[in-house]
């Protein structure tokens, strides 16, 4: 495998066992999604609709109950075993006893490879943490720690990047800065990326395509190609077309929210 990978999700269903229930929980139902090499796809959907499950299937952390997932035609486990997969999940914590530099270098150790010092330094610089390379995670703000996890996800030059609400815990201003940062990093490498987010703005600012999932069991109910030219300036978020697309996607999402119980 070389270069950027295509992801093919073909009629995937996922059922979890549930104590006291014979049928369990159907998280995903016959979901299909094809992601082109180098494409950035954002996924929106109500809480509990199976978004994380979908990402975990692509990361080979779960197996589908039926249907297939492949990355460049191979089972996802192969990509993960080749360390060609970069993941940053909201709860994907940095190791507190390691410096930022050593946290970013960690994937090399896990892969049994000699750390590429130049690559590590470049990435730490790219996410704006050069001055903090020797600091411990607790000495950094939440936004800085998120940038460090993104650097860690990128350090082995993955072919696929999976981001599960990576900015969910950040305040609005830091989040906006991180969006600009991520766009810059992605533009430099154009890694095939799947981003799960609750923010319609974030999805439209970053992605080539935005996909809305239904309430559980998750299916795709809407897909929109994002027309804004790159590189995108945050000013694009003030354009009329951006607002129109935000309204449209927000309406599609609200349609899928379960009624208040
Ligand atoms: P989302 O990320 O969209 O909020 P998830 O993919 O985390 O949703 O979960 C989808 C559904 O599958 C939820 O009902 C959740 O409780 C269930 N689920 C997820 N993982 C498991 C698991 N390991 N065992 C049992 N149920 C699970
Ligand atoms: Mg989730």
Coordinates of C-alpha atoms and ligand atoms in Angstrom, one line a residue:
X1 CA 0.0 0.0 0.0
X2 CA 1.3 3.4 -0.8
X3 CA 0.0 7.0 -0.9
X4 CA -3.5 7.8 0.2
X5 CA -6.0 5.1 0.8
X6 CA -9.6 4.8 -0.4
X7 CA -12.2 3.6 2.2
X8 CA -15.1 1.4 1.2
X9 CA -17.9 0.8 3.6
X10 CA -20.4 -1.6 2.0
X11 CA -23.8 -2.4 3.5
X12 CA -22.4 -2.6 7.0
X13 CA -24.6 -3.5 9.9
X14 CA -23.4 -3.8 13.5
X15 CA -25.4 -5.4 16.3
X16 CA -24.2 -5.3 19.9
X17 CA -25.2 -7.8 22.5
X18 CA -27.2 -6.4 25.3
X19 CA -27.8 -8.1 28.6
X20 CA -31.5 -9.1 29.0
X21 CA -32.3 -8.5 25.3
X22 CA -32.3 -11.3 22.7
X23 CA -32.0 -9.0 19.8
X24 CA -29.4 -6.6 21.3
X25 CA -28.8 -3.1 20.0
X26 CA -28.6 -2.5 16.2
X27 CA -26.1 0.3 16.0
X28 CA -25.7 0.5 12.2
X29 CA -28.1 -0.8 9.5
X30 CA -26.8 -1.5 6.0
X31 CA -24.7 1.6 5.8
X32 CA -22.7 2.2 2.7
X33 CA -20.1 5.0 2.2
X34 CA -17.2 5.3 -0.2
X35 CA -14.4 7.7 0.5
X36 CA -12.0 8.6 -2.3
X37 CA -8.2 8.7 -1.8
X38 CA -7.3 12.1 -0.2
X39 CA -10.9 13.0 0.5
X40 CA -12.0 14.6 3.7
X41 CA -15.5 13.5 4.9
X42 CA -17.3 14.8 7.9
X43 CA -20.0 12.8 9.7
X44 CA -22.8 14.5 11.6
X45 CA -25.5 12.6 13.5
X46 CA -27.5 12.5 16.7
X47 CA -26.0 11.1 19.8
X48 CA -26.0 7.3 19.9
X49 CA -26.6 6.8 16.2
X50 CA -23.4 4.8 15.6
X51 CA -20.8 7.3 14.5
X52 CA -18.1 6.1 16.8
X53 CA -19.0 2.5 16.0
X54 CA -18.5 3.4 12.3
X55 CA -15.0 4.8 13.0
X56 CA -14.1 1.9 15.2
X57 CA -15.0 -0.4 12.3
X58 CA -12.6 1.5 10.0
X59 CA -10.0 1.3 12.7
X60 CA -10.4 -2.4 13.0
X61 CA -11.4 -2.0 16.7
X62 CA -14.8 -3.6 15.9
X63 CA -15.9 -6.2 13.3
X64 CA -19.1 -5.7 11.3
X65 CA -22.0 -8.1 12.0
X66 CA -22.6 -8.1 8.2
X67 CA -21.3 -6.2 5.2
X68 CA -17.6 -5.3 4.6
X69 CA -15.2 -2.5 5.3
X70 CA -12.0 -2.2 3.3
X71 CA -9.1 0.3 3.1
X72 CA -7.4 0.2 -0.3
X73 CA -9.1 -3.1 -0.9
X74 CA -7.6 -4.7 2.2
X75 CA -9.2 -5.5 5.6
X76 CA -8.8 -2.5 8.0
X77 CA -6.8 -4.7 10.3
X78 CA -4.0 -4.8 7.8
X79 CA -3.8 -1.0 7.6
X80 CA -3.7 -0.8 11.4
X81 CA -1.0 -3.5 11.6
X82 CA 1.0 -1.5 9.0
X83 CA 0.7 1.6 11.3
X84 CA -0.8 3.4 8.3
X85 CA -3.7 4.6 10.4
X86 CA -3.8 7.8 12.5
X87 CA -6.5 8.1 15.1
X88 CA -7.3 10.9 17.5
X89 CA -10.4 10.3 19.7
X90 CA -11.8 12.7 22.2
X91 CA -10.8 10.3 25.0
X92 CA -7.5 9.3 23.4
X93 CA -5.3 10.7 26.2
X94 CA -1.7 11.6 26.1
X95 CA 0.5 9.7 28.5
X96 CA 1.0 12.1 31.5
X97 CA 4.5 10.9 32.4
X98 CA 5.9 11.5 28.9
X99 CA 6.9 14.9 27.5
X100 CA 5.0 16.2 24.5
X101 CA 7.9 15.2 22.3
X102 CA 7.9 11.6 23.6
X103 CA 4.1 11.4 23.3
X104 CA 4.3 12.5 19.7
X105 CA 7.1 10.0 19.1
X106 CA 5.2 7.1 20.8
X107 CA 3.8 5.6 17.5
X108 CA 7.3 4.9 16.4
X109 CA 8.0 2.8 19.5
X110 CA 4.7 1.0 19.2
X111 CA 5.6 0.2 15.5
X112 CA 9.0 -0.9 16.6
X113 CA 10.7 1.7 14.5
X114 CA 13.5 4.1 15.2
X115 CA 11.9 7.6 15.9
X116 CA 12.5 9.9 13.0
X117 CA 13.6 12.9 15.0
X118 CA 13.3 15.4 12.1
X119 CA 9.8 14.3 11.3
X120 CA 8.8 14.6 15.0
X121 CA 10.3 18.1 15.3
X122 CA 8.6 19.2 12.1
X123 CA 5.2 18.0 13.3
X124 CA 5.5 19.5 16.7
X125 CA 6.4 22.7 14.9
X126 CA 3.5 22.3 12.5
X127 CA 1.0 22.2 15.4
X128 CA 2.7 25.1 17.1
X129 CA 4.2 23.3 20.1
X130 CA 7.9 23.7 19.5
X131 CA 8.4 25.7 22.8
X132 CA 6.5 23.0 24.7
X133 CA 8.3 19.9 23.3
X134 CA 9.8 19.1 26.7
X135 CA 6.7 20.0 28.8
X136 CA 4.4 17.4 30.3
X137 CA 0.8 17.2 29.1
X138 CA -0.6 18.7 32.4
X139 CA 1.4 21.9 31.7
X140 CA -0.5 22.5 28.5
X141 CA -4.0 23.8 27.9
X142 CA -6.7 21.6 26.5
X143 CA -6.3 23.0 23.0
X144 CA -2.5 22.4 23.1
X145 CA -3.1 18.8 24.2
X146 CA -5.5 18.2 21.3
X147 CA -2.9 19.6 18.9
X148 CA -0.3 17.2 20.4
X149 CA -2.7 14.2 19.9
X150 CA -3.2 15.3 16.3
X151 CA 0.5 15.5 15.8
X152 CA 0.8 12.0 17.3
X153 CA -1.9 10.8 14.9
X154 CA 0.1 12.2 12.0
X155 CA 3.6 11.2 12.9
X156 CA 3.8 7.9 11.0
X157 CA 2.4 9.7 7.9
X158 CA -0.8 7.6 7.9
X159 CA -2.8 6.9 4.8
X160 CA -6.0 7.3 6.8
X161 CA -6.8 9.7 9.6
X162 CA -9.8 9.1 11.9
X163 CA -10.9 11.9 14.1
X164 CA -13.8 11.2 16.6
X165 CA -14.9 14.6 18.0
X166 CA -11.3 15.7 18.5
X167 CA -12.3 19.2 19.5
X168 CA -15.5 18.3 21.5
X169 CA -14.0 19.4 24.8
X170 CA -12.7 22.8 23.6
X171 CA -14.2 26.3 24.0
X172 CA -15.5 28.0 20.9
X173 CA -12.5 30.2 20.2
X174 CA -9.9 27.5 20.7
X175 CA -12.0 25.2 18.5
X176 CA -12.1 27.7 15.7
X177 CA -8.3 28.0 15.9
X178 CA -8.0 24.3 15.9
X179 CA -10.2 24.1 12.8
X180 CA -7.9 26.5 10.9
X181 CA -4.9 24.5 12.2
X182 CA -6.3 21.2 11.1
X183 CA -7.2 22.6 7.6
X184 CA -3.6 23.8 7.2
X185 CA -2.2 20.4 8.3
X186 CA -4.6 18.5 6.1
X187 CA -3.9 20.8 3.1
X188 CA -0.2 20.0 3.4
X189 CA -0.8 16.2 3.3
X190 CA -4.3 15.5 2.0
X191 CA -4.6 12.3 4.0
X192 CA -7.9 10.4 3.5
X193 CA -9.8 11.7 6.6
X194 CA -13.0 10.8 8.4
X195 CA -14.1 13.4 11.0
X196 CA -17.0 12.9 13.4
X197 CA -18.3 16.2 14.8
X198 CA -21.3 17.7 16.5
X199 CA -20.5 21.1 14.9
X200 CA -22.2 21.8 11.5
X201 CA -19.8 24.8 11.0
X202 CA -16.8 22.6 11.7
X203 CA -18.0 20.0 9.2
X204 CA -18.6 22.6 6.4
X205 CA -15.4 24.5 7.1
X206 CA -13.2 21.4 6.9
X207 CA -14.7 18.7 4.7
X208 CA -15.0 18.0 1.0
X209 CA -18.3 16.2 1.8
X210 CA -20.6 16.2 4.7
X211 CA -22.7 13.1 5.6
X212 CA -25.7 13.1 8.0
X213 CA -26.6 9.9 9.8
X214 CA -30.1 9.0 11.0
X215 CA -30.9 8.2 14.6
X216 CA -30.1 4.6 15.6
X217 CA -29.8 2.4 13.7
X218 CA -27.5 4.7 11.8
X219 CA -28.0 5.0 8.1
X220 CA -27.0 7.9 5.8
X221 CA -29.8 10.2 5.2
X222 CA -28.1 13.1 3.6
X223 CA -24.9 13.9 1.7
X224 CA -23.7 17.3 0.6
X225 CA -20.6 18.2 -1.4
X226 CA -19.0 21.3 0.1
X227 CA -18.3 23.8 -2.7
X228 CA -15.9 26.2 -1.0
X229 CA -12.5 26.6 -2.6
X230 CA -9.4 25.8 -0.6
X231 CA -7.5 27.1 1.2
X232 CA -10.6 28.2 3.2
X233 CA -10.4 31.4 5.2
X234 CA -12.6 31.5 8.3
X235 CA -14.4 34.4 6.6
X236 CA -16.1 31.8 4.4
X237 CA -18.2 31.0 7.5
X238 CA -19.8 34.4 7.1
X239 CA -20.9 33.9 3.5
X240 CA -24.5 33.6 2.6
X241 CA -24.0 30.2 1.0
X242 CA -22.3 28.9 4.2
X243 CA -25.3 30.0 6.3
X244 CA -27.7 28.4 3.8
X245 CA -25.8 25.1 4.0
X246 CA -25.6 25.3 7.8
X247 CA -29.4 25.8 8.0
X248 CA -30.0 22.9 5.6
X249 CA -27.8 20.5 7.4
X250 CA -29.1 21.6 10.8
X251 CA -32.6 20.9 9.6
X252 CA -31.6 17.4 8.4
X253 CA -30.0 16.8 11.8
X254 CA -33.0 18.0 13.8
X255 CA -35.1 15.7 11.8
X256 CA -33.1 12.8 13.2
X257 CA -33.0 13.8 16.9
X258 CA -35.2 11.5 19.0
X259 CA -38.3 13.2 20.4
X260 CA -37.8 14.4 24.0
X261 CA -38.9 11.6 26.4
Ligands
LIG1 P1 -22.3 7.7 18.7 O1 -20.9 7.8 18.5 O2 -23.0 8.1 17.4 O3 -22.8 8.6 19.8 P2 -21.9 4.9 19.2 O4 -21.4 4.4 18.0 O5 -21.0 5.2 20.4 O6 -22.8 6.2 18.9 O7 -23.0 3.9 19.8 C1 -24.1 3.5 19.0 C2 -25.0 2.6 19.8 O8 -24.3 1.3 20.0 C3 -25.4 3.1 21.2 O9 -26.7 2.7 21.5 C4 -24.4 2.4 22.1 O10 -24.9 2.2 23.3 C5 -24.2 1.1 21.4 N1 -22.9 0.5 21.6 C6 -21.7 1.1 21.2 N2 -20.6 0.3 21.6 C7 -21.2 -0.8 22.2 C8 -20.6 -1.9 22.9 N3 -19.3 -2.2 22.9 N4 -21.5 -2.8 23.5 C9 -22.8 -2.6 23.4 N5 -23.4 -1.5 22.9 C10 -22.6 -0.6 22.3
LIG2 MG1 -19.4 8.8 19.6

